[in-house]
PDB file of C-alpha atoms in Angstrom:
ATOM      1  CA  MET A  21     -68.449 144.866 217.039  1.00 45.00           C
ATOM      2  CA  ARG A  22     -71.215 147.396 215.557  1.00 51.00           C
ATOM      3  CA  ARG A  23     -74.520 144.727 216.933  1.00 51.00           C
ATOM      4  CA  MET A  24     -72.307 145.339 220.287  1.00 47.00           C
ATOM      5  CA  TRP A  25     -72.542 149.148 220.253  1.00 51.00           C
ATOM      6  CA  LYS A  26     -76.064 148.730 219.734  1.00 55.00           C
ATOM      7  CA  GLY A  27     -77.370 146.949 222.041  1.00 57.00           C
ATOM      8  CA  SER A  28     -75.250 148.785 224.691  1.00 67.00           C
ATOM      9  CA  TRP A  29     -76.526 151.745 226.934  1.00 77.00           C
ATOM     10  CA  SER A  30     -74.469 154.385 225.272  1.00 79.00           C
ATOM     11  CA  LYS A  31     -76.755 154.999 222.981  1.00 83.00           C
ATOM     12  CA  HIS A  32     -78.284 156.855 226.490  1.00 89.00           C
ATOM     13  CA  LEU A  33     -75.664 159.052 227.147  1.00 90.00           C
ATOM     14  CA  LEU A  34     -77.140 161.326 223.940  1.00 91.00           C
ATOM     15  CA  LEU A  35     -79.290 162.049 227.211  1.00 92.00           C
ATOM     16  CA  LEU A  36     -76.318 163.564 228.948  1.00 93.00           C
ATOM     17  CA  PRO A  37     -76.079 167.064 227.588  1.00 92.00           C
ATOM     18  CA  VAL A  38     -80.060 166.949 227.561  1.00 92.00           C
ATOM     19  CA  VAL A  39     -80.030 166.592 231.473  1.00 92.00           C
ATOM     20  CA  VAL A  40     -76.909 168.640 232.195  1.00 92.00           C
ATOM     21  CA  LEU A  41     -78.088 172.011 229.625  1.00 91.00           C
ATOM     22  CA  ALA A  42     -81.585 171.610 231.736  1.00 89.00           C
ATOM     23  CA  VAL A  43     -80.302 171.504 235.299  1.00 90.00           C
ATOM     24  CA  ILE A  44     -77.554 174.147 235.416  1.00 90.00           C
ATOM     25  CA  PRO A  45     -80.332 176.699 234.981  1.00 89.00           C
ATOM     26  CA  PHE A  46     -82.081 175.107 238.407  1.00 87.00           C
ATOM     27  CA  VAL A  47     -79.587 175.711 240.101  1.00 87.00           C
ATOM     28  CA  MET A  48     -77.094 178.420 238.764  1.00 84.00           C
ATOM     29  CA  LYS A  49     -76.854 182.072 239.762  1.00 80.00           C
ATOM     30  CA  MET A  50     -78.389 184.378 237.914  1.00 79.00           C
ATOM     31  CA  PRO A  51     -76.600 186.475 235.844  1.00 76.00           C
ATOM     32  CA  SER A  52     -75.802 190.391 237.390  1.00 71.00           C
ATOM     33  CA  GLY A  53     -78.568 193.008 237.576  1.00 71.00           C
ATOM     34  CA  GLN A  54     -81.325 189.929 237.288  1.00 75.00           C
ATOM     35  CA  THR A  55     -83.722 188.786 239.952  1.00 75.00           C
ATOM     36  CA  GLU A  56     -85.411 185.820 238.768  1.00 79.00           C
ATOM     37  CA  MET A  57     -85.667 184.126 235.100  1.00 80.00           C
ATOM     38  CA  GLN A  58     -87.662 185.923 232.555  1.00 84.00           C
ATOM     39  CA  GLY A  59     -89.207 184.880 229.142  1.00 86.00           C
ATOM     40  CA  THR A  60     -87.295 186.231 226.513  1.00 90.00           C
ATOM     41  CA  ASP A  61     -90.431 187.198 224.426  1.00 87.00           C
ATOM     42  CA  SER A  62     -91.188 190.069 227.220  1.00 86.00           C
ATOM     43  CA  MET A  63     -87.573 190.995 227.249  1.00 89.00           C
ATOM     44  CA  ALA A  64     -87.960 192.006 224.036  1.00 89.00           C
ATOM     45  CA  GLN A  65     -91.141 193.627 224.278  1.00 88.00           C
ATOM     46  CA  GLU A  66     -89.579 195.935 227.207  1.00 87.00           C
ATOM     47  CA  SER A  67     -86.464 196.268 225.468  1.00 88.00           C
ATOM     48  CA  LEU A  68     -88.633 197.799 222.416  1.00 86.00           C
ATOM     49  CA  GLU A  69     -90.291 200.129 224.363  1.00 85.00           C
ATOM     50  CA  LYS A  70     -87.422 201.784 226.115  1.00 86.00           C
ATOM     51  CA  ASP A  71     -86.059 202.185 223.195  1.00 84.00           C
ATOM     52  CA  ALA A  72     -89.325 202.928 221.013  1.00 84.00           C
ATOM     53  CA  PRO A  73     -90.850 205.278 223.594  1.00 83.00           C
ATOM     54  CA  GLN A  74     -93.068 206.667 221.340  1.00 83.00           C
ATOM     55  CA  PHE A  75     -94.532 203.339 219.526  1.00 84.00           C
ATOM     56  CA  LYS A  76     -97.775 202.321 221.037  1.00 85.00           C
ATOM     57  CA  PRO A  77     -99.434 198.880 219.885  1.00 88.00           C
ATOM     58  CA  TRP A  78    -101.894 199.793 217.414  1.00 89.00           C
ATOM     59  CA  PHE A  79    -103.989 196.943 217.938  1.00 90.00           C
ATOM     60  CA  SER A  80    -104.277 195.065 221.653  1.00 87.00           C
ATOM     61  CA  PRO A  81    -105.274 191.415 221.975  1.00 86.00           C
ATOM     62  CA  LEU A  82    -109.100 190.839 222.151  1.00 85.00           C
ATOM     63  CA  TRP A  83    -109.058 188.690 225.320  1.00 86.00           C
ATOM     64  CA  VAL A  84    -106.127 189.271 228.471  1.00 86.00           C
ATOM     65  CA  PRO A  85    -105.786 186.737 230.960  1.00 86.00           C
ATOM     66  CA  PRO A  86    -107.120 188.288 233.898  1.00 87.00           C
ATOM     67  CA  GLY A  87    -103.577 187.880 236.167  1.00 85.00           C
ATOM     68  CA  SER A  88    -100.947 185.685 236.201  1.00 84.00           C
ATOM     69  CA  GLN A  89    -102.209 183.012 237.508  1.00 89.00           C
ATOM     70  CA  MET A  90    -104.925 182.383 234.976  1.00 89.00           C
ATOM     71  CA  GLU A  91    -102.202 182.384 232.449  1.00 87.00           C
ATOM     72  CA  SER A  92    -100.067 179.867 233.726  1.00 89.00           C
ATOM     73  CA  LEU A  93    -103.308 178.143 234.054  1.00 92.00           C
ATOM     74  CA  LEU A  94    -103.932 178.269 230.532  1.00 90.00           C
ATOM     75  CA  PHE A  95    -100.146 177.105 229.962  1.00 91.00           C
ATOM     76  CA  SER A  96    -100.582 174.377 231.772  1.00 92.00           C
ATOM     77  CA  LEU A  97    -103.594 173.520 230.024  1.00 92.00           C
ATOM     78  CA  GLN A  98    -102.702 173.529 226.260  1.00 92.00           C
ATOM     79  CA  ALA A  99     -99.621 171.724 227.689  1.00 93.00           C
ATOM     80  CA  SER A 100    -101.864 168.971 228.799  1.00 95.00           C
ATOM     81  CA  LEU A 101    -104.209 169.052 226.097  1.00 94.00           C
ATOM     82  CA  GLY A 102    -101.246 167.904 223.865  1.00 93.00           C
ATOM     83  CA  GLY A 103     -99.291 165.583 225.840  1.00 94.00           C
ATOM     84  CA  LEU A 104    -103.058 164.083 226.055  1.00 95.00           C
ATOM     85  CA  ALA A 105    -103.371 163.624 222.447  1.00 93.00           C
ATOM     86  CA  LEU A 106     -99.993 162.670 222.342  1.00 89.00           C
ATOM     87  CA  GLY A 107    -100.357 159.901 223.890  1.00 90.00           C
ATOM     88  CA  TYR A 108    -103.861 159.204 223.064  1.00 91.00           C
ATOM     89  CA  ILE A 109    -102.421 158.894 219.119  1.00 86.00           C
ATOM     90  CA  LEU A 110     -99.281 156.844 220.014  1.00 81.00           C
ATOM     91  CA  GLY A 111    -101.549 154.719 222.379  1.00 84.00           C
ATOM     92  CA  ARG A 112    -103.645 154.363 219.080  1.00 83.00           C
ATOM     93  CA  LEU A 113    -100.447 153.311 217.233  1.00 75.00           C
ATOM     94  CA  ARG A 114     -99.266 150.741 219.018  1.00 72.00           C
ATOM     95  CA  ARG A 115    -102.047 148.522 218.775  1.00 65.00           C
TER      96      ARG A 115
ATOM     97  CA  MET B   4     -90.729 184.010 218.849  1.00 85.00           C
ATOM     98  CA  HIS B   5     -94.205 185.557 219.838  1.00 91.00           C
ATOM     99  CA  ILE B   6     -94.519 189.377 218.212  1.00 94.00           C
ATOM    100  CA  MET B   7     -97.279 190.442 220.489  1.00 91.00           C
ATOM    101  CA  GLU B   8    -100.404 191.921 219.392  1.00 93.00           C
ATOM    102  CA  GLY B   9    -100.112 195.131 217.633  1.00 92.00           C
ATOM    103  CA  TYR B  10     -96.437 195.003 217.652  1.00 92.00           C
ATOM    104  CA  LEU B  11     -95.656 195.363 214.399  1.00 94.00           C
ATOM    105  CA  PRO B  12     -96.870 198.549 212.064  1.00 93.00           C
ATOM    106  CA  ALA B  13    -100.084 197.187 210.026  1.00 94.00           C
ATOM    107  CA  SER B  14     -98.023 197.464 206.368  1.00 95.00           C
ATOM    108  CA  HIS B  15     -95.549 195.049 207.708  1.00 96.00           C
ATOM    109  CA  ALA B  16     -98.290 192.583 209.558  1.00 96.00           C
ATOM    110  CA  ALA B  17    -100.142 192.518 206.356  1.00 97.00           C
ATOM    111  CA  ALA B  18     -96.819 192.204 204.117  1.00 97.00           C
ATOM    112  CA  TYR B  19     -95.936 189.056 206.411  1.00 97.00           C
ATOM    113  CA  ALA B  20     -99.738 187.670 206.534  1.00 97.00           C
ATOM    114  CA  ALA B  21     -99.777 187.881 202.689  1.00 97.00           C
ATOM    115  CA  ALA B  22     -95.866 185.605 202.283  1.00 97.00           C
ATOM    116  CA  SER B  23     -97.431 182.787 204.982  1.00 97.00           C
ATOM    117  CA  ALA B  24    -100.468 182.596 203.359  1.00 97.00           C
ATOM    118  CA  PRO B  25     -99.651 180.860 199.954  1.00 97.00           C
ATOM    119  CA  PHE B  26     -97.643 178.267 202.605  1.00 97.00           C
ATOM    120  CA  LEU B  27     -99.815 177.600 204.100  1.00 97.00           C
ATOM    121  CA  ALA B  28    -102.444 177.141 201.044  1.00 97.00           C
ATOM    122  CA  HIS B  29     -99.861 174.933 199.572  1.00 96.00           C
ATOM    123  CA  GLY B  30     -99.228 172.676 202.602  1.00 95.00           C
ATOM    124  CA  ILE B  31    -103.100 172.142 203.368  1.00 94.00           C
ATOM    125  CA  TYR B  32    -103.722 170.881 199.752  1.00 94.00           C
ATOM    126  CA  SER B  33    -100.896 168.744 199.889  1.00 91.00           C
ATOM    127  CA  MET B  34    -101.678 167.241 202.502  1.00 90.00           C
ATOM    128  CA  ARG B  35    -104.842 166.437 200.976  1.00 90.00           C
ATOM    129  CA  ARG B  36    -103.608 163.666 198.840  1.00 88.00           C
ATOM    130  CA  PRO B  37    -101.347 161.301 200.950  1.00 85.00           C
ATOM    131  CA  MET B  38    -104.210 161.542 204.033  1.00 87.00           C
ATOM    132  CA  ARG B  39    -107.221 160.633 201.019  1.00 90.00           C
ATOM    133  CA  GLU B  40    -104.641 157.363 200.115  1.00 87.00           C
ATOM    134  CA  ASN B  41    -103.392 156.678 203.790  1.00 84.00           C
ATOM    135  CA  PRO B  42    -106.393 157.559 206.269  1.00 84.00           C
ATOM    136  CA  SER B  43    -103.357 156.992 208.972  1.00 81.00           C
ATOM    137  CA  LEU B  44    -101.611 159.762 208.234  1.00 84.00           C
ATOM    138  CA  ARG B  45    -103.868 161.766 210.371  1.00 86.00           C
ATOM    139  CA  LEU B  46    -102.824 160.643 213.525  1.00 86.00           C
ATOM    140  CA  TYR B  47     -99.180 161.175 213.007  1.00 85.00           C
ATOM    141  CA  TYR B  48    -100.243 164.393 212.317  1.00 87.00           C
ATOM    142  CA  GLY B  49    -101.942 164.955 214.441  1.00 89.00           C
ATOM    143  CA  ALA B  50     -99.168 164.118 217.197  1.00 87.00           C
ATOM    144  CA  ALA B  51     -97.046 166.211 215.479  1.00 86.00           C
ATOM    145  CA  ALA B  52     -99.864 169.057 215.660  1.00 88.00           C
ATOM    146  CA  ALA B  53     -99.707 167.724 219.801  1.00 91.00           C
ATOM    147  CA  PHE B  54     -95.693 167.479 220.192  1.00 88.00           C
ATOM    148  CA  THR B  55     -95.214 170.976 218.818  1.00 89.00           C
ATOM    149  CA  PHE B  56     -98.441 172.382 221.294  1.00 89.00           C
ATOM    150  CA  VAL B  57     -96.855 170.804 224.434  1.00 91.00           C
ATOM    151  CA  LEU B  58     -93.522 172.283 222.981  1.00 88.00           C
ATOM    152  CA  THR B  59     -94.385 175.936 222.658  1.00 88.00           C
ATOM    153  CA  ALA B  60     -96.609 175.663 225.853  1.00 89.00           C
ATOM    154  CA  LEU B  61     -93.274 174.492 227.903  1.00 88.00           C
ATOM    155  CA  LYS B  62     -91.327 177.613 229.064  1.00 86.00           C
ATOM    156  CA  LEU B  63     -87.808 176.518 229.484  1.00 88.00           C
ATOM    157  CA  PRO B  64     -85.311 178.302 231.399  1.00 88.00           C
ATOM    158  CA  SER B  65     -81.760 178.312 229.360  1.00 90.00           C
ATOM    159  CA  VAL B  66     -78.441 178.835 231.160  1.00 88.00           C
ATOM    160  CA  THR B  67     -78.521 182.059 230.250  1.00 86.00           C
ATOM    161  CA  GLY B  68     -80.923 183.558 232.859  1.00 84.00           C
ATOM    162  CA  SER B  69     -83.921 183.687 230.959  1.00 88.00           C
ATOM    163  CA  SER B  70     -86.469 181.549 229.737  1.00 90.00           C
ATOM    164  CA  SER B  71     -87.868 180.323 226.308  1.00 90.00           C
ATOM    165  CA  HIS B  72     -89.296 177.600 224.384  1.00 89.00           C
ATOM    166  CA  ALA B  73     -88.820 175.417 222.184  1.00 88.00           C
ATOM    167  CA  THR B  74     -90.728 174.970 218.987  1.00 88.00           C
ATOM    168  CA  GLY B  75     -90.813 171.152 217.704  1.00 87.00           C
ATOM    169  CA  THR B  76     -90.997 172.253 214.001  1.00 90.00           C
ATOM    170  CA  GLY B  77     -87.764 170.387 212.991  1.00 91.00           C
ATOM    171  CA  PRO B  78     -88.376 166.807 214.005  1.00 91.00           C
ATOM    172  CA  GLY B  79     -91.559 167.260 212.933  1.00 91.00           C
ATOM    173  CA  THR B  80     -89.935 168.564 209.605  1.00 94.00           C
ATOM    174  CA  LEU B  81     -88.077 165.352 209.028  1.00 92.00           C
ATOM    175  CA  LEU B  82     -91.415 163.045 209.503  1.00 88.00           C
ATOM    176  CA  PHE B  83     -93.900 165.294 207.150  1.00 89.00           C
ATOM    177  CA  GLY B  84     -91.651 167.916 204.902  1.00 91.00           C
ATOM    178  CA  PRO B  85     -91.539 171.446 205.996  1.00 94.00           C
ATOM    179  CA  THR B  86     -94.554 172.225 203.959  1.00 94.00           C
ATOM    180  CA  ALA B  87     -96.939 170.416 206.503  1.00 92.00           C
ATOM    181  CA  MET B  88     -95.189 171.853 209.306  1.00 94.00           C
ATOM    182  CA  THR B  89     -96.671 175.283 208.299  1.00 96.00           C
ATOM    183  CA  VAL B  90     -99.727 173.842 208.570  1.00 95.00           C
ATOM    184  CA  ILE B  91     -99.540 172.400 211.742  1.00 93.00           C
ATOM    185  CA  ALA B  92     -98.356 174.932 213.732  1.00 94.00           C
ATOM    186  CA  PHE B  93    -101.225 177.502 212.608  1.00 95.00           C
ATOM    187  CA  PRO B  94    -103.468 176.608 214.908  1.00 92.00           C
ATOM    188  CA  VAL B  95    -101.259 176.618 217.885  1.00 91.00           C
ATOM    189  CA  LEU B  96    -100.115 179.709 217.141  1.00 94.00           C
ATOM    190  CA  LEU B  97    -104.139 180.655 216.683  1.00 94.00           C
ATOM    191  CA  PHE B  98    -104.956 179.064 220.451  1.00 90.00           C
ATOM    192  CA  GLN B  99    -101.783 181.330 222.114  1.00 90.00           C
ATOM    193  CA  ALA B 100    -102.603 184.183 220.618  1.00 92.00           C
ATOM    194  CA  LEU B 101    -106.891 184.451 221.567  1.00 91.00           C
ATOM    195  CA  LEU B 102    -106.929 182.386 224.825  1.00 88.00           C
ATOM    196  CA  LEU B 103    -103.700 183.250 226.238  1.00 87.00           C
ATOM    197  CA  ALA B 104    -102.220 187.350 223.911  1.00 86.00           C
ATOM    198  CA  HIS B 105     -98.791 185.308 223.081  1.00 89.00           C
ATOM    199  CA  GLY B 106     -98.264 186.854 219.920  1.00 91.00           C
ATOM    200  CA  GLY B 107    -102.094 188.024 218.072  1.00 92.00           C
ATOM    201  CA  ILE B 108    -104.160 188.342 214.989  1.00 94.00           C
ATOM    202  CA  THR B 109    -101.948 190.962 213.305  1.00 95.00           C
ATOM    203  CA  THR B 110     -99.051 189.724 213.934  1.00 96.00           C
ATOM    204  CA  LEU B 111    -100.011 185.546 213.494  1.00 96.00           C
ATOM    205  CA  GLY B 112     -98.451 186.136 209.598  1.00 97.00           C
ATOM    206  CA  ALA B 113     -95.148 187.049 211.150  1.00 97.00           C
ATOM    207  CA  ASN B 114     -94.959 184.528 213.582  1.00 96.00           C
ATOM    208  CA  LEU B 115     -96.387 181.638 211.414  1.00 97.00           C
ATOM    209  CA  PHE B 116     -93.579 182.683 209.123  1.00 97.00           C
ATOM    210  CA  SER B 117     -91.121 182.334 211.403  1.00 97.00           C
ATOM    211  CA  MET B 118     -91.996 179.655 213.555  1.00 96.00           C
ATOM    212  CA  GLY B 119     -94.247 177.230 210.408  1.00 96.00           C
ATOM    213  CA  ILE B 120     -92.238 178.758 206.979  1.00 97.00           C
ATOM    214  CA  VAL B 121     -88.485 179.552 208.211  1.00 97.00           C
ATOM    215  CA  GLY B 122     -87.504 176.909 210.931  1.00 96.00           C
ATOM    216  CA  PRO B 123     -89.108 174.153 209.182  1.00 97.00           C
ATOM    217  CA  TYR B 124     -87.585 174.783 205.611  1.00 97.00           C
ATOM    218  CA  ALA B 125     -84.434 175.767 207.547  1.00 97.00           C
ATOM    219  CA  ALA B 126     -84.427 172.642 209.188  1.00 97.00           C
ATOM    220  CA  TYR B 127     -85.151 170.728 206.387  1.00 96.00           C
ATOM    221  CA  LEU B 128     -82.403 172.851 204.122  1.00 96.00           C
ATOM    222  CA  ALA B 129     -80.214 171.925 207.174  1.00 96.00           C
ATOM    223  CA  PHE B 130     -81.479 168.229 206.943  1.00 96.00           C
ATOM    224  CA  LEU B 131     -80.401 167.597 202.952  1.00 94.00           C
ATOM    225  CA  ALA B 132     -76.814 169.670 203.395  1.00 94.00           C
ATOM    226  CA  THR B 133     -75.655 167.371 205.923  1.00 94.00           C
ATOM    227  CA  ARG B 134     -77.310 163.819 205.587  1.00 92.00           C
ATOM    228  CA  SER B 135     -75.232 162.370 202.770  1.00 89.00           C
ATOM    229  CA  LEU B 136     -71.718 164.125 204.395  1.00 92.00           C
ATOM    230  CA  LEU B 137     -72.569 163.822 208.034  1.00 93.00           C
ATOM    231  CA  GLY B 138     -74.688 160.916 208.032  1.00 91.00           C
ATOM    232  CA  GLN B 139     -77.829 160.522 209.518  1.00 92.00           C
ATOM    233  CA  ASP B 140     -77.439 160.937 213.282  1.00 92.00           C
ATOM    234  CA  ILE B 141     -75.580 164.437 212.166  1.00 94.00           C
ATOM    235  CA  GLY B 142     -78.891 165.840 210.125  1.00 95.00           C
ATOM    236  CA  ILE B 143     -81.643 165.074 212.419  1.00 95.00           C
ATOM    237  CA  LEU B 144     -79.203 166.724 215.365  1.00 95.00           C
ATOM    238  CA  LEU B 145     -78.337 169.710 213.474  1.00 96.00           C
ATOM    239  CA  ALA B 146     -81.949 170.152 211.910  1.00 96.00           C
ATOM    240  CA  ALA B 147     -83.753 170.737 215.159  1.00 95.00           C
ATOM    241  CA  PHE B 148     -80.920 172.631 216.274  1.00 96.00           C
ATOM    242  CA  VAL B 149     -81.355 174.422 213.327  1.00 96.00           C
ATOM    243  CA  GLY B 150     -84.925 174.820 213.112  1.00 94.00           C
ATOM    244  CA  ASP B 151     -84.869 175.995 216.597  1.00 92.00           C
ATOM    245  CA  LEU B 152     -82.339 178.548 215.635  1.00 95.00           C
ATOM    246  CA  ALA B 153     -83.626 180.027 212.704  1.00 96.00           C
ATOM    247  CA  THR B 154     -86.932 180.680 213.761  1.00 96.00           C
ATOM    248  CA  TYR B 155     -86.055 182.872 216.374  1.00 95.00           C
ATOM    249  CA  LEU B 156     -83.935 184.825 214.017  1.00 96.00           C
ATOM    250  CA  THR B 157     -86.577 185.185 211.864  1.00 97.00           C
ATOM    251  CA  THR B 158     -88.320 186.980 214.880  1.00 96.00           C
ATOM    252  CA  SER B 159     -85.206 189.012 215.534  1.00 96.00           C
ATOM    253  CA  MET B 160     -84.995 190.123 211.673  1.00 96.00           C
ATOM    254  CA  GLU B 161     -89.130 190.928 211.721  1.00 96.00           C
ATOM    255  CA  LEU B 162     -88.887 193.220 214.826  1.00 95.00           C
ATOM    256  CA  ALA B 163     -85.614 194.968 213.550  1.00 95.00           C
ATOM    257  CA  LEU B 164     -87.409 195.842 210.296  1.00 95.00           C
ATOM    258  CA  ALA B 165     -89.775 197.082 212.243  1.00 94.00           C
ATOM    259  CA  PHE B 166     -88.009 199.157 214.925  1.00 93.00           C
ATOM    260  CA  PRO B 167     -84.717 199.534 213.485  1.00 93.00           C
ATOM    261  CA  ASP B 168     -82.249 201.311 215.787  1.00 90.00           C
ATOM    262  CA  PRO B 169     -82.158 204.987 215.917  1.00 89.00           C
ATOM    263  CA  ALA B 170     -78.893 205.285 215.412  1.00 90.00           C
ATOM    264  CA  GLY B 171     -77.320 201.922 214.175  1.00 92.00           C
ATOM    265  CA  GLY B 172     -80.654 201.132 211.981  1.00 93.00           C
ATOM    266  CA  PHE B 173     -81.528 197.553 210.930  1.00 95.00           C
ATOM    267  CA  PRO B 174     -78.224 195.609 211.618  1.00 96.00           C
ATOM    268  CA  ALA B 175     -77.731 197.268 215.446  1.00 95.00           C
ATOM    269  CA  SER B 176     -81.484 196.538 215.994  1.00 95.00           C
ATOM    270  CA  PHE B 177     -81.186 193.260 214.114  1.00 96.00           C
ATOM    271  CA  VAL B 178     -78.480 192.334 216.963  1.00 95.00           C
ATOM    272  CA  LYS B 179     -80.081 193.246 219.848  1.00 94.00           C
ATOM    273  CA  PHE B 180     -83.110 191.549 219.165  1.00 94.00           C
ATOM    274  CA  ALA B 181     -80.866 188.346 218.334  1.00 94.00           C
ATOM    275  CA  SER B 182     -79.132 188.778 221.082  1.00 92.00           C
ATOM    276  CA  ILE B 183     -82.299 188.371 223.364  1.00 92.00           C
ATOM    277  CA  PHE B 184     -83.321 185.789 221.428  1.00 92.00           C
ATOM    278  CA  ALA B 185     -81.211 183.776 219.931  1.00 89.00           C
ATOM    279  CA  ILE B 186     -78.385 183.421 222.873  1.00 89.00           C
ATOM    280  CA  THR B 187     -81.122 182.043 225.166  1.00 91.00           C
ATOM    281  CA  GLN B 188     -82.254 179.701 222.210  1.00 93.00           C
ATOM    282  CA  ILE B 189     -78.797 178.100 221.423  1.00 94.00           C
ATOM    283  CA  PRO B 190     -78.508 175.625 224.756  1.00 93.00           C
ATOM    284  CA  LEU B 191     -82.452 174.907 224.365  1.00 93.00           C
ATOM    285  CA  GLY B 192     -81.746 173.695 220.743  1.00 94.00           C
ATOM    286  CA  VAL B 193     -78.894 172.233 222.063  1.00 94.00           C
ATOM    287  CA  ILE B 194     -81.234 170.312 224.424  1.00 93.00           C
ATOM    288  CA  GLU B 195     -84.051 169.803 221.673  1.00 92.00           C
ATOM    289  CA  ALA B 196     -80.763 168.600 219.294  1.00 94.00           C
ATOM    290  CA  PHE B 197     -80.342 165.451 221.185  1.00 94.00           C
ATOM    291  CA  LEU B 198     -83.460 164.665 222.759  1.00 91.00           C
ATOM    292  CA  THR B 199     -84.618 164.709 218.888  1.00 91.00           C
ATOM    293  CA  LEU B 200     -81.740 162.042 218.181  1.00 93.00           C
ATOM    294  CA  TYR B 201     -82.349 160.190 220.569  1.00 90.00           C
ATOM    295  CA  LEU B 202     -86.020 160.171 220.019  1.00 85.00           C
ATOM    296  CA  PHE B 203     -85.774 159.286 216.175  1.00 87.00           C
ATOM    297  CA  ARG B 204     -82.991 156.388 216.757  1.00 86.00           C
ATOM    298  CA  PHE B 205     -86.245 154.274 218.464  1.00 81.00           C
ATOM    299  CA  LEU B 206     -88.339 156.033 216.198  1.00 81.00           C
ATOM    300  CA  ILE B 207     -86.466 154.617 213.261  1.00 82.00           C
ATOM    301  CA  ARG B 208     -86.197 151.263 215.459  1.00 79.00           C
ATOM    302  CA  ARG B 209     -89.268 150.563 216.180  1.00 73.00           C
ATOM    303  CA  GLY B 210     -91.961 152.469 213.488  1.00 70.00           C
ATOM    304  CA  ASP B 211     -93.889 151.218 210.767  1.00 68.00           C
ATOM    305  CA  GLU B 212     -93.085 152.847 207.752  1.00 68.00           C
ATOM    306  CA  GLY B 213     -96.211 155.532 207.788  1.00 66.00           C
ATOM    307  CA  LEU B 214     -94.732 157.306 210.152  1.00 71.00           C
ATOM    308  CA  PHE B 215     -92.011 158.461 207.339  1.00 76.00           C
ATOM    309  CA  PRO B 216     -94.320 159.524 203.847  1.00 75.00           C
ATOM    310  CA  THR B 217     -92.031 161.743 203.023  1.00 79.00           C
ATOM    311  CA  GLY B 218     -88.641 159.563 202.703  1.00 77.00           C
ATOM    312  CA  LEU B 219     -86.557 161.937 204.268  1.00 84.00           C
ATOM    313  CA  LEU B 220     -85.420 159.396 206.529  1.00 85.00           C
ATOM    314  CA  GLN B 221     -84.110 156.356 205.970  1.00 79.00           C
ATOM    315  CA  LYS B 222     -84.965 153.159 208.208  1.00 71.00           C
ATOM    316  CA  ARG B 223     -80.807 151.584 207.597  1.00 62.00           C
ATOM    317  CA  GLU B 224     -78.921 154.098 207.363  1.00 53.00           C
ATOM    318  CA  PRO B 225     -76.545 153.100 204.235  1.00 49.00           C
ATOM    319  CA  ASN B 226     -73.361 152.033 204.621  1.00 51.00           C
ATOM    320  CA  ARG B 227     -71.219 155.312 204.463  1.00 51.00           C
ATOM    321  CA  ASN B 228     -67.437 153.459 204.149  1.00 49.00           C
ATOM    322  CA  ALA B 229     -68.989 151.605 200.961  1.00 43.00           C
TER     323      ALA B 229
END
């Protein structure tokens, strides 16, 4: 009985909440007063600048990517480097 | 969960750095011996670092209309223990601070504290607390979810301590930041939890013993009815 359950497709049901929660944001309407998907890090920064306008950051990043294009390039570079390393290591471990 | 460069008062920044440094040092120290004894562990640690590297680069949209990223520290903790995850989170945060202007040098201590210390230890405790009562599967789900959420609640706390609300003080400010971070993170944490359980069921069945150096995860679940 147990063996039958283990071998069946039902274990893939675990992916159902993953798929549902991941797909909804692509097709849903934005909450009112919002036009696009925003990162929480920058939302916190904005809320902070609104509520504490007198605060000035006392240190600025040594280097800032010039432009959002460059920023997304670096983020995809980060993801692809990580993916490359992960794939390489898992591939080595399989041998 | 990245607190921006220069946004924490210097005294706070120094306090978090001082709090995080011993965890980092202890983590590095505690990884040395197992790594000498079992060189293939290097590869597993590398894989956990790469996994966190990928996950923190991916800003996932959440059903709340905002996007944020998972941390991957829950699954890493289950494999390698919370002390190792502090060491694994550090280079990831440093890379983002230097090359992406995400987080920062002055806030590195605070960000390491939330992502590399509180998240992994919360995941560890959640797993230990639920495993014997509810079984390993539920333990894995909760560890991944709690690890994610604890990190973002810590970030909210760090910001609220630095910027208490003029009227409501720390509690009001905490609620404000938590409603930005944590609410977005709940659906993402659920995604991370189910994905982690799905992958771990495969790993536990197929993975070799080297993958479980901490012995947290059992290859065969003890019979709960016995």
